[in-house]
Amino acid sequence: MEGSEIQRRTMNLGKTLVKELNLDPGVDTLARWMAHYIAEQIENAEHSIGAEKNVAEARCVDTILKIWSHRASFPGKARPFVNFEPILRTLKRLDPKDEHHFFFREPDEIPESLPDELSKWIEIAKGIDDAARVWLKYVFKQAAIVATDEASIEWLENSAALQERDNFSVLFRELHSDIDVWGDDMESQEIKREKISLYISKLEAFAELNQTLLDEYKNELKKLSLT
């Protein structure tokens, strides 16, 4: 993004901060003071002229960025992306020791020296993991659709100018590839078709394994019932 666009979006981010901090009845006196201060800075920047305007705009942008850096401590629903917090907590519980989410990890390579039988079972385990990732991504995408409201889109449209790679923006970009707030081209229909086809193939492979395991356990249960 060009400098002027970054500045425009940052100013809009400040306006969103003012609106959200003033809308939430649970915000404290400090939060309301921040909202008033940002609004005052924006007012000065928009109505100044000449050299004073450049100074006012720079001061306003700096103020917005400083307050934005403390967004995690905003009270109640004024906190950006608050609807996404349960999703991130769930992802963290899935793998609390890993900072990366399940759909960002690269699979480990299998050493060529492994026995064929062991390699087979490791490949099966990878297939199960692949299928689980497809399931989880679908489930979290549905959760993200429910969590995404107008406020979330507005936060992202304006904070995208900062080119941040925090948990919220990464998660949103991964799950909402059809919403373009970063100024990139959205996924083409062909890429979407390729992804869906890949997901189908992974699920079909697991379906075959699932049926095999079901048959094995049913036979084992039948044998135990006869003893």
Short mmCIF file of C-alpha atoms in Angstrom, two decimals:
data_model
loop_
_atom_site.label_atom_id
_atom_site.label_comp_id
_atom_site.label_asym_id
_atom_site.label_seq_id
_atom_site.Cartn_x
_atom_site.Cartn_y
_atom_site.Cartn_z
CA MET A 1 0.00 0.00 0.00
CA GLU A 2 1.10 3.56 -0.71
CA GLY A 3 1.86 5.97 2.12
CA SER A 4 -1.29 8.00 1.52
CA GLU A 5 -3.48 4.90 1.66
CA ILE A 6 -1.80 3.71 4.85
CA GLN A 7 -2.40 7.12 6.41
CA ARG A 8 -6.04 7.15 5.27
CA ARG A 9 -6.71 3.70 6.71
CA THR A 10 -4.90 4.56 9.93
CA MET A 11 -7.08 7.65 10.33
CA ASN A 12 -10.15 5.48 9.70
CA LEU A 13 -8.83 3.05 12.29
CA GLY A 14 -8.77 5.95 14.74
CA LYS A 15 -12.39 6.77 13.91
CA THR A 16 -13.33 3.13 14.50
CA LEU A 17 -11.54 3.25 17.85
CA VAL A 18 -13.49 6.33 18.83
CA LYS A 19 -16.79 4.76 17.79
CA GLU A 20 -16.25 1.42 19.52
CA LEU A 21 -14.88 2.92 22.75
CA ASN A 22 -17.86 5.25 22.96
CA LEU A 23 -20.42 2.56 22.06
CA ASP A 24 -19.52 0.10 24.82
CA PRO A 25 -21.31 1.07 28.05
CA GLY A 26 -18.75 -0.94 30.01
CA VAL A 27 -15.75 1.21 29.12
CA ASP A 28 -14.05 3.08 31.94
CA THR A 29 -13.15 6.75 32.26
CA LEU A 30 -9.67 6.21 30.79
CA ALA A 31 -11.10 4.53 27.68
CA ARG A 32 -13.55 7.38 27.16
CA TRP A 33 -10.71 9.86 27.58
CA MET A 34 -8.72 7.98 24.90
CA ALA A 35 -11.71 8.11 22.56
CA HIS A 36 -12.08 11.85 23.14
CA TYR A 37 -8.34 12.43 22.65
CA ILE A 38 -8.23 10.49 19.36
CA ALA A 39 -11.32 12.33 18.11
CA GLU A 40 -9.68 15.65 18.95
CA GLN A 41 -6.48 14.66 17.10
CA ILE A 42 -8.48 13.59 14.02
CA GLU A 43 -10.45 16.83 14.09
CA ASN A 44 -7.23 18.85 14.17
CA ALA A 45 -5.68 16.83 11.35
CA GLU A 46 -8.71 17.15 9.08
CA HIS A 47 -9.18 20.89 9.57
CA SER A 48 -5.58 22.09 9.61
CA ILE A 49 -3.98 23.51 6.46
CA GLY A 50 -0.48 23.83 5.01
CA ALA A 51 2.50 22.79 7.10
CA GLU A 52 0.34 22.58 10.21
CA LYS A 53 -1.78 19.91 8.54
CA ASN A 54 1.25 17.67 7.91
CA VAL A 55 2.32 18.00 11.54
CA ALA A 56 -1.22 17.38 12.81
CA GLU A 57 -1.66 14.31 10.61
CA ALA A 58 1.68 12.83 11.71
CA ARG A 59 0.80 13.45 15.37
CA CYS A 60 -2.64 11.93 14.88
CA VAL A 61 -1.32 8.79 13.17
CA ASP A 62 1.31 8.36 15.90
CA THR A 63 -1.36 8.66 18.60
CA ILE A 64 -3.63 6.12 16.90
CA LEU A 65 -0.80 3.60 16.50
CA LYS A 66 0.27 3.97 20.14
CA ILE A 67 -3.27 3.37 21.39
CA TRP A 68 -3.79 0.53 18.90
CA SER A 69 -0.70 -1.23 20.28
CA HIS A 70 -2.56 -1.54 23.61
CA ARG A 71 -5.80 -2.90 22.07
CA ALA A 72 -5.58 -6.18 24.00
CA SER A 73 -6.28 -4.24 27.20
CA PHE A 74 -9.39 -2.50 25.88
CA PRO A 75 -12.44 -3.17 28.06
CA GLY A 76 -15.37 -5.43 27.14
CA LYS A 77 -16.71 -5.47 23.59
CA ALA A 78 -14.61 -2.45 22.66
CA ARG A 79 -11.66 -4.86 22.33
CA PRO A 80 -11.00 -5.52 18.62
CA PHE A 81 -11.84 -9.04 17.42
CA VAL A 82 -13.34 -9.99 20.78
CA ASN A 83 -15.64 -12.46 18.98
CA PHE A 84 -12.60 -14.37 17.74
CA GLU A 85 -11.04 -14.89 21.16
CA PRO A 86 -12.90 -18.18 21.90
CA ILE A 87 -11.70 -19.55 18.54
CA LEU A 88 -8.08 -18.72 19.32
CA ARG A 89 -8.37 -20.18 22.83
CA THR A 90 -9.69 -23.42 21.32
CA LEU A 91 -6.84 -23.55 18.81
CA LYS A 92 -4.35 -23.05 21.63
CA ARG A 93 -5.85 -25.93 23.61
CA LEU A 94 -5.51 -28.21 20.59
CA ASP A 95 -1.74 -27.81 20.75
CA PRO A 96 -0.71 -25.66 23.75
CA LYS A 97 3.03 -26.12 23.19
CA ASP A 98 2.99 -25.09 19.53
CA GLU A 99 2.78 -21.42 18.55
CA HIS A 100 1.63 -22.33 15.03
CA HIS A 101 -1.91 -23.37 14.23
CA PHE A 102 -2.69 -26.74 12.71
CA PHE A 103 -3.06 -25.46 9.13
CA PHE A 104 0.32 -23.68 9.05
CA ARG A 105 2.59 -26.60 9.97
CA GLU A 106 4.62 -28.47 7.42
CA PRO A 107 4.66 -32.28 7.76
CA ASP A 108 7.91 -33.96 8.80
CA GLU A 109 9.70 -36.04 6.21
CA ILE A 110 9.98 -39.79 6.75
CA PRO A 111 13.56 -41.14 6.65
CA GLU A 112 14.14 -43.46 3.69
CA SER A 113 15.74 -46.08 5.96
CA LEU A 114 12.49 -46.94 7.77
CA PRO A 115 11.08 -50.45 7.28
CA ASP A 116 8.22 -50.63 4.78
CA GLU A 117 5.67 -51.73 7.40
CA LEU A 118 6.59 -48.84 9.72
CA SER A 119 6.52 -46.37 6.84
CA LYS A 120 3.05 -47.60 5.94
CA TRP A 121 1.68 -46.88 9.42
CA ILE A 122 3.35 -43.48 9.55
CA GLU A 123 1.75 -42.61 6.21
CA ILE A 124 -1.61 -43.74 7.60
CA ALA A 125 -1.07 -41.50 10.62
CA LYS A 126 -0.32 -38.59 8.28
CA GLY A 127 -3.49 -39.35 6.34
CA ILE A 128 -5.51 -39.20 9.56
CA ASP A 129 -3.81 -35.91 10.45
CA ASP A 130 -4.59 -34.53 6.97
CA ALA A 131 -8.25 -35.45 7.33
CA ALA A 132 -8.39 -33.97 10.83
CA ARG A 133 -6.99 -30.71 9.48
CA VAL A 134 -9.69 -30.59 6.82
CA TRP A 135 -12.39 -31.22 9.45
CA LEU A 136 -10.98 -28.65 11.87
CA LYS A 137 -10.49 -26.01 9.21
CA TYR A 138 -14.10 -26.44 8.12
CA VAL A 139 -15.36 -26.28 11.71
CA PHE A 140 -13.31 -23.18 12.51
CA LYS A 141 -14.37 -21.53 9.26
CA GLN A 142 -18.01 -21.95 10.29
CA ALA A 143 -17.14 -20.53 13.71
CA ALA A 144 -15.35 -17.59 12.06
CA ILE A 145 -18.40 -16.88 9.89
CA VAL A 146 -20.54 -16.68 13.01
CA ALA A 147 -17.94 -14.52 14.82
CA THR A 148 -17.45 -12.12 11.92
CA ASP A 149 -19.60 -9.01 12.21
CA GLU A 150 -19.44 -5.53 10.71
CA ALA A 151 -17.12 -4.37 13.49
CA SER A 152 -14.62 -7.17 12.74
CA ILE A 153 -14.55 -6.30 9.04
CA GLU A 154 -14.10 -2.61 9.86
CA TRP A 155 -11.22 -3.33 12.27
CA LEU A 156 -9.48 -5.47 9.65
CA GLU A 157 -10.05 -3.14 6.71
CA ASN A 158 -8.34 -0.32 8.55
CA SER A 159 -5.69 -2.19 10.57
CA ALA A 160 -4.63 -4.08 7.41
CA ALA A 161 -2.71 -0.95 6.42
CA LEU A 162 -0.32 -1.71 9.28
CA GLN A 163 0.54 -5.05 7.61
CA GLU A 164 0.45 -6.84 10.95
CA ARG A 165 0.70 -10.61 11.23
CA ASP A 166 -0.95 -11.10 14.61
CA ASN A 167 -3.10 -14.10 15.48
CA PHE A 168 -6.34 -12.42 14.51
CA SER A 169 -5.27 -11.21 11.08
CA VAL A 170 -3.58 -14.53 10.24
CA LEU A 171 -6.63 -16.52 11.34
CA PHE A 172 -9.05 -14.24 9.52
CA ARG A 173 -7.02 -14.27 6.32
CA GLU A 174 -6.79 -18.06 6.38
CA LEU A 175 -10.47 -18.66 7.09
CA HIS A 176 -11.88 -15.78 5.06
CA SER A 177 -9.90 -15.98 1.83
CA ASP A 178 -12.92 -14.56 -0.03
CA ILE A 179 -12.79 -11.21 1.83
CA ASP A 180 -10.08 -8.88 0.54
CA VAL A 181 -9.05 -6.27 3.12
CA TRP A 182 -5.30 -6.34 2.43
CA GLY A 183 -5.48 -4.98 -1.10
CA ASP A 184 -4.46 -8.32 -2.60
CA ASP A 185 -6.29 -10.22 -5.28
CA MET A 186 -8.81 -12.62 -3.85
CA GLU A 187 -8.48 -16.31 -4.54
CA SER A 188 -9.44 -17.22 -8.09
CA GLN A 189 -12.19 -19.71 -8.71
CA GLU A 190 -9.60 -22.12 -10.08
CA ILE A 191 -7.55 -22.03 -6.86
CA LYS A 192 -10.70 -22.59 -4.84
CA ARG A 193 -11.62 -25.59 -6.99
CA GLU A 194 -8.14 -27.04 -6.53
CA LYS A 195 -8.36 -26.62 -2.75
CA ILE A 196 -11.79 -28.21 -2.54
CA SER A 197 -10.66 -31.11 -4.73
CA LEU A 198 -7.66 -31.64 -2.45
CA TYR A 199 -9.89 -31.64 0.63
CA ILE A 200 -12.21 -34.16 -0.99
CA SER A 201 -9.32 -36.49 -1.83
CA LYS A 202 -8.02 -36.34 1.75
CA LEU A 203 -11.47 -37.08 3.20
CA GLU A 204 -12.05 -39.92 0.75
CA ALA A 205 -8.71 -41.48 1.71
CA PHE A 206 -9.69 -41.31 5.36
CA ALA A 207 -13.15 -42.74 4.62
CA GLU A 208 -11.51 -45.89 3.24
CA LEU A 209 -9.26 -46.21 6.29
CA ASN A 210 -12.18 -45.52 8.60
CA GLN A 211 -14.19 -48.36 7.07
CA THR A 212 -11.22 -50.72 7.37
CA LEU A 213 -10.79 -49.87 11.05
CA LEU A 214 -14.53 -50.25 11.68
CA ASP A 215 -14.46 -53.73 10.15
CA GLU A 216 -11.38 -54.66 12.20
CA TYR A 217 -12.93 -53.53 15.49
CA LYS A 218 -16.26 -55.19 14.72
CA ASN A 219 -14.49 -58.47 13.99
CA GLU A 220 -12.43 -58.13 17.17
CA LEU A 221 -15.58 -57.43 19.19
CA LYS A 222 -17.29 -60.44 17.63
CA LYS A 223 -14.37 -62.68 18.56
CA LEU A 224 -14.42 -61.39 22.14
CA SER A 225 -18.16 -62.07 22.36
CA LEU A 226 -17.59 -65.71 21.42
CA THR A 227 -15.07 -66.34 24.19
#
